[in-house]
Each structure stands twice: as C-alpha cells, then as structure tokens.
Coordinates of C-alpha atoms in Angstrom, one line a residue:
Chain A
M921 CA -109.8 130.1 79.5
T922 CA -112.9 130.3 81.6
A923 CA -111.6 127.8 84.1
I924 CA -108.6 130.0 84.8
D925 CA -110.7 133.1 85.2
L926 CA -112.8 131.4 87.8
T927 CA -109.8 130.4 90.0
A928 CA -108.4 133.9 89.7
A929 CA -111.7 135.3 90.9
K930 CA -111.7 133.2 94.1
P931 CA -108.2 133.4 95.5
V932 CA -109.3 131.8 98.8
V933 CA -109.5 128.4 97.3
R934 CA -105.8 127.7 96.9
R935 CA -106.1 124.6 94.9
R936 CA -103.1 124.0 92.7
V937 CA -104.3 124.0 89.1
E938 CA -102.3 121.9 86.7
L939 CA -101.7 124.4 83.9
D940 CA -100.0 123.6 80.7
P941 CA -97.3 126.3 80.6
R942 CA -97.9 126.7 76.9
L943 CA -101.5 127.6 77.5
V944 CA -100.3 130.2 80.1
M945 CA -98.0 131.7 77.4
A946 CA -101.0 132.4 75.1
L947 CA -103.1 134.1 77.8
P948 CA -101.4 137.5 78.1
S949 CA -101.6 138.2 74.3
L950 CA -105.2 136.9 74.1
A951 CA -106.3 139.0 77.0
F952 CA -104.5 142.0 75.5
M953 CA -106.0 141.7 72.1
S954 CA -109.4 141.0 73.5
L955 CA -109.3 144.2 75.6
V956 CA -107.4 146.5 73.2
F957 CA -108.6 145.2 69.8
A958 CA -111.9 143.3 70.1
F959 CA -113.4 145.5 72.7
P960 CA -112.9 148.8 70.9
L961 CA -114.3 147.3 67.7
A962 CA -117.4 146.0 69.5
L963 CA -117.7 149.4 71.2
L964 CA -117.6 151.1 67.7
M965 CA -120.4 148.9 66.5
A966 CA -122.4 149.6 69.5
K967 CA -121.9 153.3 69.2
S968 CA -123.0 153.3 65.6
F969 CA -126.4 152.1 66.8
Q970 CA -126.6 154.5 69.7
G971 CA -129.0 157.4 69.7
P972 CA -130.1 160.0 72.3
D973 CA -132.7 157.6 73.5
G974 CA -131.7 154.0 73.1
L975 CA -130.9 152.0 70.0
T976 CA -131.4 153.6 66.6
L977 CA -130.6 153.1 63.0
A978 CA -130.4 156.8 62.4
G979 CA -126.7 156.9 61.6
Y980 CA -127.1 154.3 58.9
N981 CA -130.3 156.0 57.7
R982 CA -128.4 159.3 57.3
I983 CA -125.8 157.6 55.1
L984 CA -127.7 155.0 53.1
G985 CA -130.8 157.2 52.8
D986 CA -128.8 160.2 51.4
A987 CA -127.9 160.3 47.8
Y988 CA -124.8 162.3 48.6
Y989 CA -123.3 159.7 51.0
R990 CA -124.4 156.8 48.7
G991 CA -122.5 158.7 46.0
V992 CA -119.4 158.9 48.3
I993 CA -119.5 155.1 48.9
W994 CA -120.0 154.4 45.2
D995 CA -117.1 156.8 44.3
S996 CA -114.8 155.1 46.9
L997 CA -115.6 151.7 45.4
T998 CA -115.2 152.6 41.8
L999 CA -111.9 154.4 42.6
A1000 CA -110.6 151.3 44.3
C1001 CA -111.7 149.2 41.2
R1002 CA -109.9 151.5 38.8
V1003 CA -106.7 151.5 41.0
T1004 CA -106.8 147.7 41.3
L1005 CA -107.3 147.1 37.6
I1006 CA -104.4 149.4 36.6
T1007 CA -102.0 147.9 39.2
L1008 CA -102.9 144.5 37.8
L1009 CA -102.3 145.6 34.2
F1010 CA -98.8 146.8 35.0
G1011 CA -98.0 144.6 38.0
Y1012 CA -98.7 141.2 36.4
P1013 CA -96.2 141.4 33.5
A1014 CA -93.7 143.2 35.8
A1015 CA -93.9 140.4 38.4
Y1016 CA -93.4 137.9 35.6
A1017 CA -90.3 139.7 34.4
L1018 CA -89.0 139.9 38.0
T1019 CA -89.2 136.1 38.3
R1020 CA -87.3 135.6 35.0
A1021 CA -84.4 137.9 35.9
K1022 CA -81.0 136.3 36.6
G1023 CA -79.8 135.7 40.2
G1024 CA -78.1 138.9 41.6
F1025 CA -79.9 141.2 39.2
Q1026 CA -83.2 139.7 40.4
L1027 CA -82.4 140.5 44.0
I1028 CA -81.5 144.1 43.1
M1029 CA -84.8 144.6 41.3
F1030 CA -86.7 142.8 44.1
A1031 CA -85.1 145.3 46.5
L1032 CA -86.2 148.2 44.3
V1033 CA -89.8 147.0 44.3
F1034 CA -89.6 146.4 48.1
L1035 CA -87.9 149.7 49.0
P1036 CA -91.0 151.9 48.3
L1037 CA -93.0 149.7 50.8
T1038 CA -90.7 150.7 53.6
V1039 CA -90.5 154.4 52.7
S1040 CA -93.0 156.5 54.6
I1041 CA -96.3 157.1 52.7
I1042 CA -96.1 160.8 53.5
V1043 CA -92.7 161.0 51.8
K1044 CA -94.0 159.2 48.7
T1045 CA -97.1 161.3 48.4
F1046 CA -95.0 164.5 49.0
G1047 CA -92.8 163.4 46.1
L1048 CA -95.8 162.8 43.9
T1049 CA -97.2 166.3 44.6
I1050 CA -93.8 167.7 43.6
M1051 CA -93.8 165.7 40.4
F1052 CA -97.4 166.8 39.5
R1053 CA -96.7 170.5 39.8
R1054 CA -97.0 172.9 36.9
E1055 CA -93.3 173.4 37.0
G1056 CA -92.7 169.8 38.1
I1057 CA -90.7 167.1 36.5
L1058 CA -93.7 165.5 34.7
N1059 CA -94.5 168.7 32.8
W1060 CA -90.8 169.4 32.2
L1061 CA -90.4 165.9 30.7
L1062 CA -93.5 166.1 28.6
L1063 CA -92.6 169.5 27.3
N1064 CA -89.0 168.7 26.6
T1065 CA -89.8 165.5 24.7
G1066 CA -92.3 167.4 22.6
L1067 CA -95.3 165.4 23.8
L1068 CA -96.9 168.6 25.0
D1069 CA -96.9 172.2 23.9
A1070 CA -98.2 173.7 27.1
P1071 CA -98.0 172.5 30.7
V1072 CA -100.9 170.5 31.9
R1073 CA -102.6 170.8 35.3
F1074 CA -102.1 167.5 37.2
V1075 CA -102.5 168.7 40.7
F1076 CA -105.9 168.0 42.3
T1077 CA -107.2 166.1 39.3
E1078 CA -108.8 162.7 39.4
M1079 CA -106.0 161.4 37.2
S1080 CA -103.3 162.4 39.6
L1081 CA -105.2 160.7 42.4
V1082 CA -105.4 157.4 40.4
I1083 CA -101.7 157.6 39.4
G1084 CA -100.7 158.4 43.0
M1085 CA -102.7 155.5 44.5
V1086 CA -101.3 153.1 41.9
N1087 CA -97.9 154.2 42.8
V1088 CA -98.4 153.7 46.5
F1089 CA -100.1 150.3 46.2
L1090 CA -98.4 148.6 43.3
P1091 CA -95.8 146.8 45.4
F1092 CA -98.6 145.1 47.4
L1093 CA -99.7 143.5 44.2
I1094 CA -96.3 142.6 42.8
L1095 CA -95.0 140.9 45.9
P1096 CA -97.7 138.2 46.2
L1097 CA -97.7 137.6 42.4
Y1098 CA -93.9 137.3 42.5
S1099 CA -94.0 134.7 45.2
V1100 CA -96.6 132.6 43.4
M1101 CA -94.8 132.9 40.0
R1102 CA -91.4 132.0 41.6
M1103 CA -92.8 128.8 43.0
L1104 CA -94.5 127.8 39.8
D1105 CA -92.9 124.7 38.3
A1106 CA -91.5 125.6 34.9
R1107 CA -92.0 122.0 33.8
Y1108 CA -95.7 122.6 33.4
L1109 CA -95.0 125.2 30.7
D1110 CA -92.4 122.9 29.0
A1111 CA -95.0 120.1 29.1
A1112 CA -97.6 122.3 27.4
A1113 CA -95.1 123.4 24.8
T1114 CA -94.0 119.8 24.1
L1115 CA -97.6 118.8 23.6
G1116 CA -97.8 121.4 20.9
T1117 CA -99.8 124.1 22.7
S1118 CA -99.4 127.6 21.3
P1119 CA -97.7 130.2 23.5
L1120 CA -100.9 132.1 23.8
N1121 CA -102.9 129.0 24.9
T1122 CA -100.1 128.0 27.3
F1123 CA -100.5 131.4 29.0
R1124 CA -104.3 131.2 29.0
R1125 CA -104.7 127.6 30.0
V1126 CA -101.6 126.9 32.1
F1127 CA -99.8 130.0 33.4
L1128 CA -102.7 132.2 34.2
P1129 CA -104.7 129.6 36.1
L1130 CA -101.6 128.6 38.1
T1131 CA -100.9 132.2 39.1
M1132 CA -104.5 133.0 39.9
P1133 CA -104.0 132.6 43.7
G1134 CA -101.5 135.4 43.5
V1135 CA -103.8 137.6 41.4
I1136 CA -106.6 137.1 43.9
A1137 CA -104.4 137.7 46.9
G1138 CA -102.7 140.8 45.5
S1139 CA -105.7 142.5 44.0
S1140 CA -107.8 142.0 47.1
I1141 CA -105.0 143.6 49.2
V1142 CA -104.8 146.5 46.7
F1143 CA -108.6 146.9 46.6
A1144 CA -108.9 146.8 50.4
L1145 CA -106.1 149.4 50.8
S1146 CA -107.5 151.7 48.1
V1147 CA -111.0 151.7 49.6
A1148 CA -109.6 152.7 52.9
A1149 CA -106.9 155.0 51.7
Y1150 CA -106.8 158.3 53.5
V1151 CA -103.4 160.0 53.3
T1152 CA -102.9 159.8 49.5
P1153 CA -106.3 161.1 48.5
G1154 CA -106.2 163.7 51.2
L1155 CA -102.9 165.2 49.9
L1156 CA -103.4 164.6 46.1
I1157 CA -107.0 165.8 45.7
G1158 CA -108.4 166.8 49.0
E1159 CA -112.1 167.4 49.3
R1160 CA -112.7 167.6 45.5
Y1161 CA -113.1 163.8 45.6
M1162 CA -114.8 162.7 48.7
T1163 CA -114.2 159.2 49.8
M1164 CA -115.6 157.2 52.8
S1165 CA -112.3 157.8 54.7
M1166 CA -112.6 161.5 54.2
V1167 CA -116.2 161.5 55.4
M1168 CA -115.2 159.5 58.5
A1169 CA -112.2 161.6 59.4
K1170 CA -114.1 164.8 58.9
A1171 CA -117.0 163.6 61.0
F1172 CA -114.7 162.9 63.9
L1173 CA -112.0 165.5 63.6
N1174 CA -114.0 168.5 62.4
F1175 CA -117.8 168.1 62.9
R1176 CA -117.7 165.9 66.0
D1177 CA -120.6 164.0 64.4
Y1178 CA -119.8 160.7 66.1
Q1179 CA -123.0 158.9 65.0
L1180 CA -122.4 159.5 61.3
G1181 CA -118.7 158.7 61.6
S1182 CA -119.2 155.5 63.5
A1183 CA -121.9 154.3 61.1
M1184 CA -119.6 155.1 58.1
A1185 CA -116.7 153.3 59.9
C1186 CA -119.0 150.2 60.4
I1187 CA -119.9 150.3 56.7
M1188 CA -116.2 150.4 55.8
L1189 CA -115.6 147.5 58.2
A1190 CA -118.3 145.5 56.5
I1191 CA -116.7 146.2 53.1
A1192 CA -113.3 145.1 54.4
L1193 CA -114.7 141.9 55.8
V1194 CA -116.6 141.1 52.5
I1195 CA -113.2 141.5 50.7
V1196 CA -111.5 139.1 53.1
F1197 CA -114.2 136.5 52.8
L1198 CA -114.6 136.9 49.0
S1199 CA -110.9 136.4 48.4
S1200 CA -110.6 133.4 50.7
F1201 CA -113.8 131.9 49.1
L1202 CA -112.3 132.4 45.6
T1203 CA -109.0 130.9 46.6
R1204 CA -110.7 127.9 48.1
N1205 CA -112.9 127.5 45.0
L1206 CA -109.8 127.6 42.9
E1207 CA -108.1 124.9 45.0
A1208 CA -111.2 122.7 44.9
R1209 CA -111.2 122.9 41.1
G1210 CA -107.5 122.2 40.9
R1211 CA -108.1 118.8 42.6
Chain B
M366 CA -92.9 132.3 26.4
P367 CA -92.0 133.9 23.1
V368 CA -89.4 136.6 22.9
L369 CA -91.9 139.3 22.3
A370 CA -93.9 138.6 25.5
R371 CA -90.6 138.5 27.5
L372 CA -89.6 141.9 26.0
F373 CA -93.0 143.3 26.9
A374 CA -92.8 142.0 30.5
G375 CA -89.2 143.4 30.8
L376 CA -90.3 146.8 29.6
M377 CA -93.2 146.8 32.0
L378 CA -90.9 146.0 34.9
F379 CA -88.6 148.8 33.9
L380 CA -91.5 151.3 33.6
V381 CA -92.9 150.1 37.0
L382 CA -89.5 150.5 38.7
V383 CA -89.0 154.0 37.3
F384 CA -92.5 154.9 38.3
L385 CA -92.2 153.5 41.8
L386 CA -88.8 155.1 42.5
A387 CA -89.5 158.5 40.9
P388 CA -91.4 160.1 43.8
I389 CA -88.8 158.9 46.3
A390 CA -85.9 160.0 44.2
I391 CA -87.3 163.4 43.4
V392 CA -87.3 164.4 47.0
I393 CA -83.5 164.2 47.3
P394 CA -82.5 167.0 44.8
I395 CA -85.3 169.2 46.2
S396 CA -83.8 168.9 49.6
F397 CA -80.5 170.4 48.3
S398 CA -82.1 173.2 46.3
P399 CA -81.3 176.7 47.5
S400 CA -84.7 178.2 46.7
T401 CA -87.9 178.1 48.7
V402 CA -90.2 176.9 45.9
F403 CA -89.7 173.4 44.7
S404 CA -88.6 173.6 41.1
F405 CA -87.2 171.2 38.6
P406 CA -84.5 171.1 37.4
P407 CA -82.7 172.4 40.6
T408 CA -80.8 175.6 40.2
G409 CA -77.9 175.2 42.8
F410 CA -76.8 173.5 45.9
S411 CA -77.4 174.3 49.6
L412 CA -77.7 172.6 52.9
R413 CA -79.9 175.3 54.5
W414 CA -83.0 173.0 54.7
Y415 CA -81.0 170.5 56.6
E416 CA -80.0 173.2 59.1
N417 CA -83.6 174.2 59.2
I418 CA -84.7 170.8 60.5
R419 CA -83.6 171.8 64.0
N420 CA -85.6 175.0 63.9
A421 CA -88.7 173.5 62.3
D422 CA -91.4 173.4 64.8
G423 CA -91.7 170.1 66.6
I424 CA -90.1 167.8 64.1
I425 CA -87.4 166.6 66.4
K426 CA -89.9 166.1 69.2
A427 CA -92.2 164.2 66.9
L428 CA -89.3 162.1 65.6
W429 CA -88.4 161.2 69.2
L430 CA -92.0 160.3 70.1
S431 CA -92.4 158.2 67.0
T432 CA -89.2 156.3 67.7
Q433 CA -90.3 155.6 71.3
I434 CA -93.8 154.4 70.3
A435 CA -92.4 152.3 67.5
A436 CA -89.7 150.7 69.6
L437 CA -91.9 150.1 72.6
S438 CA -94.9 148.7 70.7
T439 CA -92.6 146.5 68.7
A440 CA -91.0 145.2 71.9
V441 CA -94.4 144.5 73.5
S442 CA -95.7 142.8 70.4
L443 CA -92.6 140.7 70.1
V444 CA -92.9 139.3 73.6
L445 CA -96.7 138.8 73.6
G446 CA -96.8 137.6 70.0
T447 CA -93.9 135.1 70.4
L448 CA -95.4 133.6 73.5
C449 CA -98.8 133.2 71.7
A450 CA -97.1 131.9 68.6
I451 CA -95.4 129.1 70.5
A452 CA -98.7 128.1 72.1
I453 CA -100.3 128.0 68.7
V454 CA -97.6 126.0 67.0
R455 CA -97.4 123.5 69.9
G456 CA -101.2 123.0 69.6
A457 CA -101.7 123.8 73.2
I458 CA -104.8 125.9 72.7
P459 CA -108.0 124.6 71.3
G460 CA -108.9 126.3 68.0
A461 CA -105.4 127.3 67.2
R462 CA -106.2 128.4 63.7
L463 CA -108.9 130.7 65.0
V464 CA -106.5 132.2 67.5
S465 CA -103.9 132.9 64.9
T466 CA -106.5 134.5 62.6
F467 CA -107.6 136.6 65.5
M468 CA -104.1 137.8 66.2
I469 CA -103.4 138.6 62.5
S470 CA -106.8 140.2 61.9
P471 CA -105.9 143.8 62.7
L472 CA -104.2 143.7 59.4
M473 CA -107.5 143.4 57.6
I474 CA -109.2 146.2 59.4
P475 CA -108.9 149.6 57.7
G476 CA -106.6 151.9 59.7
L477 CA -109.2 154.7 60.2
V478 CA -111.8 152.2 61.5
L479 CA -109.3 151.0 64.0
G480 CA -108.4 154.5 65.0
I481 CA -112.0 155.5 65.6
A482 CA -112.6 152.3 67.6
F483 CA -109.6 153.1 69.8
L484 CA -110.8 156.7 70.2
H485 CA -114.2 155.4 71.5
A486 CA -112.5 152.9 73.8
A487 CA -110.1 155.5 75.2
R488 CA -113.0 157.8 76.0
E489 CA -115.0 155.0 77.5
V490 CA -112.4 154.1 80.0
G491 CA -111.4 157.7 80.6
L492 CA -107.9 157.8 79.1
R493 CA -107.4 161.4 78.3
D494 CA -103.6 161.5 77.9
G495 CA -102.4 160.7 74.4
Y496 CA -99.3 158.6 75.1
I497 CA -100.8 155.4 76.6
P498 CA -103.7 155.0 74.0
L499 CA -101.2 155.6 71.3
L500 CA -98.8 153.0 72.6
L501 CA -101.6 150.4 73.1
A502 CA -103.0 151.0 69.6
H503 CA -99.6 150.6 68.1
V504 CA -99.1 147.3 69.8
V505 CA -102.3 146.1 68.1
V506 CA -101.2 147.5 64.7
T507 CA -97.7 145.8 64.9
M508 CA -98.9 142.5 66.3
P509 CA -100.0 140.9 63.0
F510 CA -96.5 141.5 61.5
I511 CA -94.8 139.9 64.4
M512 CA -97.2 137.0 64.4
R513 CA -96.8 136.3 60.7
T514 CA -93.0 136.1 60.7
V515 CA -92.7 134.4 64.1
L516 CA -95.3 131.8 63.2
A517 CA -93.5 131.1 59.9
S518 CA -90.2 130.8 61.6
L519 CA -91.6 128.5 64.3
A520 CA -93.1 126.2 61.7
L521 CA -89.5 125.4 60.6
F522 CA -88.2 125.1 64.2
D523 CA -87.7 121.6 65.6
F524 CA -89.2 121.6 69.1
T525 CA -87.5 118.4 70.1
M526 CA -84.5 120.6 70.8
V527 CA -86.4 122.3 73.5
D528 CA -87.5 118.9 74.9
A529 CA -83.8 117.9 74.8
A530 CA -82.8 121.0 76.8
R531 CA -85.4 120.3 79.4
M532 CA -84.3 116.7 79.7
L533 CA -80.9 118.0 80.4
G534 CA -82.2 119.9 83.3
C535 CA -83.2 123.2 81.8
A536 CA -86.4 124.8 83.1
Y537 CA -89.0 125.5 80.3
P538 CA -88.5 129.3 80.2
A539 CA -84.8 128.9 80.2
A540 CA -85.0 126.3 77.5
L541 CA -87.0 128.6 75.3
W542 CA -84.6 131.5 75.9
R543 CA -81.4 129.6 75.3
V544 CA -82.5 127.2 72.5
L545 CA -85.6 128.6 70.7
V546 CA -84.8 132.3 70.7
P547 CA -81.3 132.0 69.1
N548 CA -82.7 129.7 66.5
I549 CA -85.5 131.9 65.3
L550 CA -83.6 135.1 65.7
P551 CA -83.8 135.9 61.9
G552 CA -87.6 135.7 62.1
F553 CA -87.5 138.1 65.1
V554 CA -85.3 140.6 63.3
S555 CA -87.3 140.7 60.1
G556 CA -90.7 140.8 62.0
A557 CA -89.5 143.5 64.4
L558 CA -88.0 145.7 61.6
F559 CA -91.3 145.5 59.6
A560 CA -93.3 146.2 62.7
F561 CA -91.2 149.1 63.6
I562 CA -91.6 150.6 60.1
V563 CA -95.3 150.0 60.2
S564 CA -95.7 151.8 63.5
F565 CA -93.3 154.6 62.6
D566 CA -95.2 155.3 59.4
N567 CA -98.7 154.9 60.8
Y568 CA -101.0 157.9 60.1
P569 CA -104.7 156.7 60.1
V570 CA -104.7 155.1 63.6
S571 CA -102.6 157.8 65.2
I572 CA -104.6 160.8 63.9
F573 CA -107.5 160.0 66.3
L574 CA -105.2 159.6 69.3
V575 CA -102.7 162.4 69.1
D576 CA -103.1 165.6 71.0
V577 CA -101.2 168.9 71.0
H578 CA -98.4 167.6 73.1
T579 CA -98.2 164.1 71.7
K580 CA -97.8 164.2 67.9
T581 CA -96.1 161.4 66.0
L582 CA -93.8 162.2 63.0
P583 CA -96.3 161.4 60.2
I584 CA -98.9 163.7 61.8
Q585 CA -96.4 166.4 62.3
L586 CA -95.0 166.1 58.7
L587 CA -98.5 166.2 57.2
N588 CA -99.4 169.2 59.3
Q589 CA -96.2 170.9 58.1
L590 CA -97.0 170.0 54.5
E591 CA -100.4 171.6 54.8
M592 CA -99.2 174.7 56.7
S593 CA -95.8 175.7 55.3
P594 CA -94.6 173.4 52.5
D595 CA -91.0 174.3 52.1
P596 CA -88.0 172.0 51.3
T597 CA -87.4 171.4 55.0
L598 CA -89.8 168.5 54.5
A599 CA -87.7 167.2 51.6
A600 CA -84.6 167.3 53.9
V601 CA -86.5 165.3 56.6
A602 CA -87.7 162.9 53.9
T603 CA -84.2 162.5 52.5
V604 CA -82.9 161.6 56.0
M605 CA -85.7 159.1 56.4
I606 CA -85.1 157.5 53.0
V607 CA -81.3 157.1 53.8
L608 CA -82.1 155.5 57.1
T609 CA -84.6 153.1 55.5
I610 CA -82.1 152.1 52.9
L611 CA -79.5 151.5 55.6
A612 CA -82.0 149.4 57.6
L613 CA -82.9 147.4 54.6
F614 CA -79.3 146.8 53.8
A615 CA -78.6 145.6 57.3
C616 CA -81.7 143.4 57.2
D617 CA -80.6 141.8 53.9
R618 CA -77.2 141.0 55.5
L619 CA -78.9 139.5 58.5
V620 CA -81.9 137.6 57.2
G621 CA -82.3 138.1 53.5
L622 CA -84.7 140.6 51.9
R623 CA -87.1 138.1 50.4
R624 CA -87.5 136.4 53.8
M625 CA -88.4 139.7 55.3
A626 CA -90.9 140.4 52.6
A627 CA -92.3 136.9 53.4
V628 CA -92.3 135.9 49.8

C-alpha cells in the first residue's frame, strides 16, 4: 500500500508500475474505511484524553472516580446480564423446537422469528409501550383471565425494560443457535442413545457441548447489544434507569460535555472489544478441547 | 429427546413467537382506531390517521431522506465492498483475514460510539452540513452486512470462470461484470436488502449527525413519539410493517430467507 502512495505523491516520475488489478480493487474501500471509520475512532480516543492544556485523564477520572457513574456502568452491565440470561432461557428451547419442525412449517416459523429483526426498532418499542399501558392489552389480558384483580403499572418499570429488551434482542440469539443446531449431526444423539445414555445425560454430555458455539455466539451478540442499547431503554424507562448510553447521549446532545461523553464512549468501546475477544477466545478454547 | 422435552421446547417456541410478534401486531389495530388515545380493545374503524400522515410534520420529508441515504449508502457499500471482497478471496492482499475483519468490524462497535466518533471527525474536518456526514457514516454502517454476504457468496464462486472469460478475450473488468456479477447476484440481493434495512432503521449513529433540515425517519418518528403520541405513528408503522413483509417475501422468492439471514 505504501509503495502506491509514494508513486502517487511524485507524479513526475512516470514509471509504469506493474499493479495487480486485484490489489487496486481493494484500495478504494480500504482508503474509505481508514478515513471514515478508523480515523474517527482514533480521533474519539484522542479526544477522550484531551484537556484544556494537553493530555489529561480527567474525563476518565470523573467517571471512574465518581460513585454515581460507576453505578451507571454497573447497572448497564447487570441489565445486559439479566437480558442475556432470560433470552437464553427462552431462546435455547425455542431454537431447538424450530430445528425439529417439519419442512414448510419450519420455514414459516423461521420467517416469523426473522421478521421482527427487519421491523424498525422504533415500531417495536412503540408497540411495547402500547402493550404496557394501564388500559393496554397486557392488563386487559391479565384482568380478563382472572390473573389480576386490578391493573398493574408496567410503564416505566424495570420489569418492562427487561421484557422490552428481551423482545428486541431475542431473534439475535435464536438465529445463531438455530444454525448450529440445524447443522448438528443427529447420529451423535442416536449413538449416545444406542450406547444406553439416559436422555438427560445425552443432552448434558452430547447436545449441549455441541451447541455451545451457538450459545456463545448468540449470547455475546445479545450482551453487546444490550449494553449499548439506547432506543429501547430511552422509550421504556427513560432517565429512571440511567445506562452508559443514556449518559453518553446526554453528555453530547444536552450538556455539550464532550470530555465526559468521549471518555464514556471509550469505556463502552473497551467493553465491546472485551466481549468480542472473550467470545472468540471461548470459541477457540472449545474447538481446541473438541480435538 | 423424550416426548416431554419436545413438548416443552415446542411450547417455548410458541410463547416466543407470540411474544415476538405481539408488539408488531398490536400496532395495526391501533392505526385503524377512531379515537386519539390508544385503547384496547379497539372501538371502531377509521382511516383518519392514514390521511393524517400527509399532514404530520416532516414525516414524508424524513421518509424521503431515509430512503435516499439508505439507497445511496447501500450502493456505495455494494461497489466498494464487492471490489474488496474479490481481492480478499483471491488472496491478492497480504493479511487478507485481517482486512476482512477490519471491513466487518463496524458491526462490533456500539452505534452510539460510532456516532460520537463521526461527530468528532465531521467537526474536525469542518463538515457542517448534515447530509454528507450522514451518508458517509451510513456507508460504514452498511459495509459489514455487504461484506459478510458477498464474501460468503464468493467463497462458493468458481474463479476459473473469470479466467476462462479473460482467455476468450474479455478484459478483467468486463469479465467480472459479465461472469462474476450474474453468478453471485443472490448474495448481492440479500446483502443489499439487509444493508438497506439497517441503514433505514439506524437511530444511534444518525442522532449525532442530523440537524433541523436533515432528519432521518427513525429520528423524526421518535421525536413525534415524545412530542405528540397519537395513532398517526401507528399508521406510519403499519405502512412500514407491510412494506417490510413485502420485501421479505420478494427476497424469499429471489434468494431464500435462510440464506439472507446467513444461517
């Protein structure tokens, strides 16, 4: 890449460079992504260390040295944990049932899991807020089935936030699990059964380990999305439950406190990278053990 | 698996489907309700909220802007991404794995973080106008989706066909256009549709780049939702849901849904 840059800088020397056309094809996109993607991220990191006079850790100090902001980070992480665990609890058996469904029926149900992914997140969250209302369908159902005597308040509660986030992120877990379970060779399960393994042990020793890559992939996506979620918490609970995203957005859009916002963004970036590395480490570990 | 476990899994799938589809389905009856407050069960039928879409402040304008940004950014990603993917698959660049990770990595960065980074960069180079930064940012956001599907399609493509075309006297670009492109068209269609949806629905990146004159649809809808939540939104949402279902249906005919979801 450097060789080409040099010749471009000195147009006088009109030597004909033998360029692999395939290399030339990669250059525009690499240049674009370096300028429009890598440069802004590097700039963001630089800005988070920028003070009125030179380099400073003040932004990080204000976050990590403040019990309130530490609490916000902790709350974001625990919220993401809760959401991930609940999606796993429901998503795992659902993905299994999806793989066992018969041909055309399976495709229809697959389409129904996939459809919410393509519907705007604003529309879904809007639908959720309608359902959670005092006179909404959830209370109507619970009252009419006799499960409740008086309407319950769902709006702006932590429970509605968790339910809403599970709703938005569930397909991201089911799809990777489905693809892993679909590829799983059913003969392993038959072999285990033939050898006299009990169904529970077959699940624990054969099925679960073989589907673990899907569990890791799906739950790390859901965790990453939940930590960074902004639209859903913003609409479902607002400032009653402050998350890192909310702090970042407010710092930039309301307070114009760029130092704080940039530092928080860098902390979130670090968390996202840890998730990526952790999940690829776990997957590789799994593969190594499989051999 | 014993019958009981199967029954349990089937029940879970049923519950999950009801739960996933409920918030989408609920929007539709609300959009036809005659009253201003959302109530369930609906009390009548009216189309007034659909007529109201035209009067609602800025929704049509935002819809047009979002369509433009989504279409343009998808087109740019498609061209740039495909060229890069060919180079990666043909092993023409050193560190091809690293390059493909780099091109897909915007997917791993939280949207708000990307948005803030773009905001800093736009300020730094003095871009004040909203449109260009928005478009550039959306190219970055859509790139991973194009790269993933095109790389997957190219892995199955037999490049000796391109060599054959060249041997028969076709120039390299023409060989790509006339042999490679038609062959991996399904990959293009599914990648482009997904990229379009991702751009069209993007909120966290756009929120830092929009200004009063350039507001994308998600931003406008959320504004509306916070300012005056009336069933006009449900009407817009219903239109969007119907369009999405049509697009998915078309995509299933063209390439197959599972291929689009990359599972």
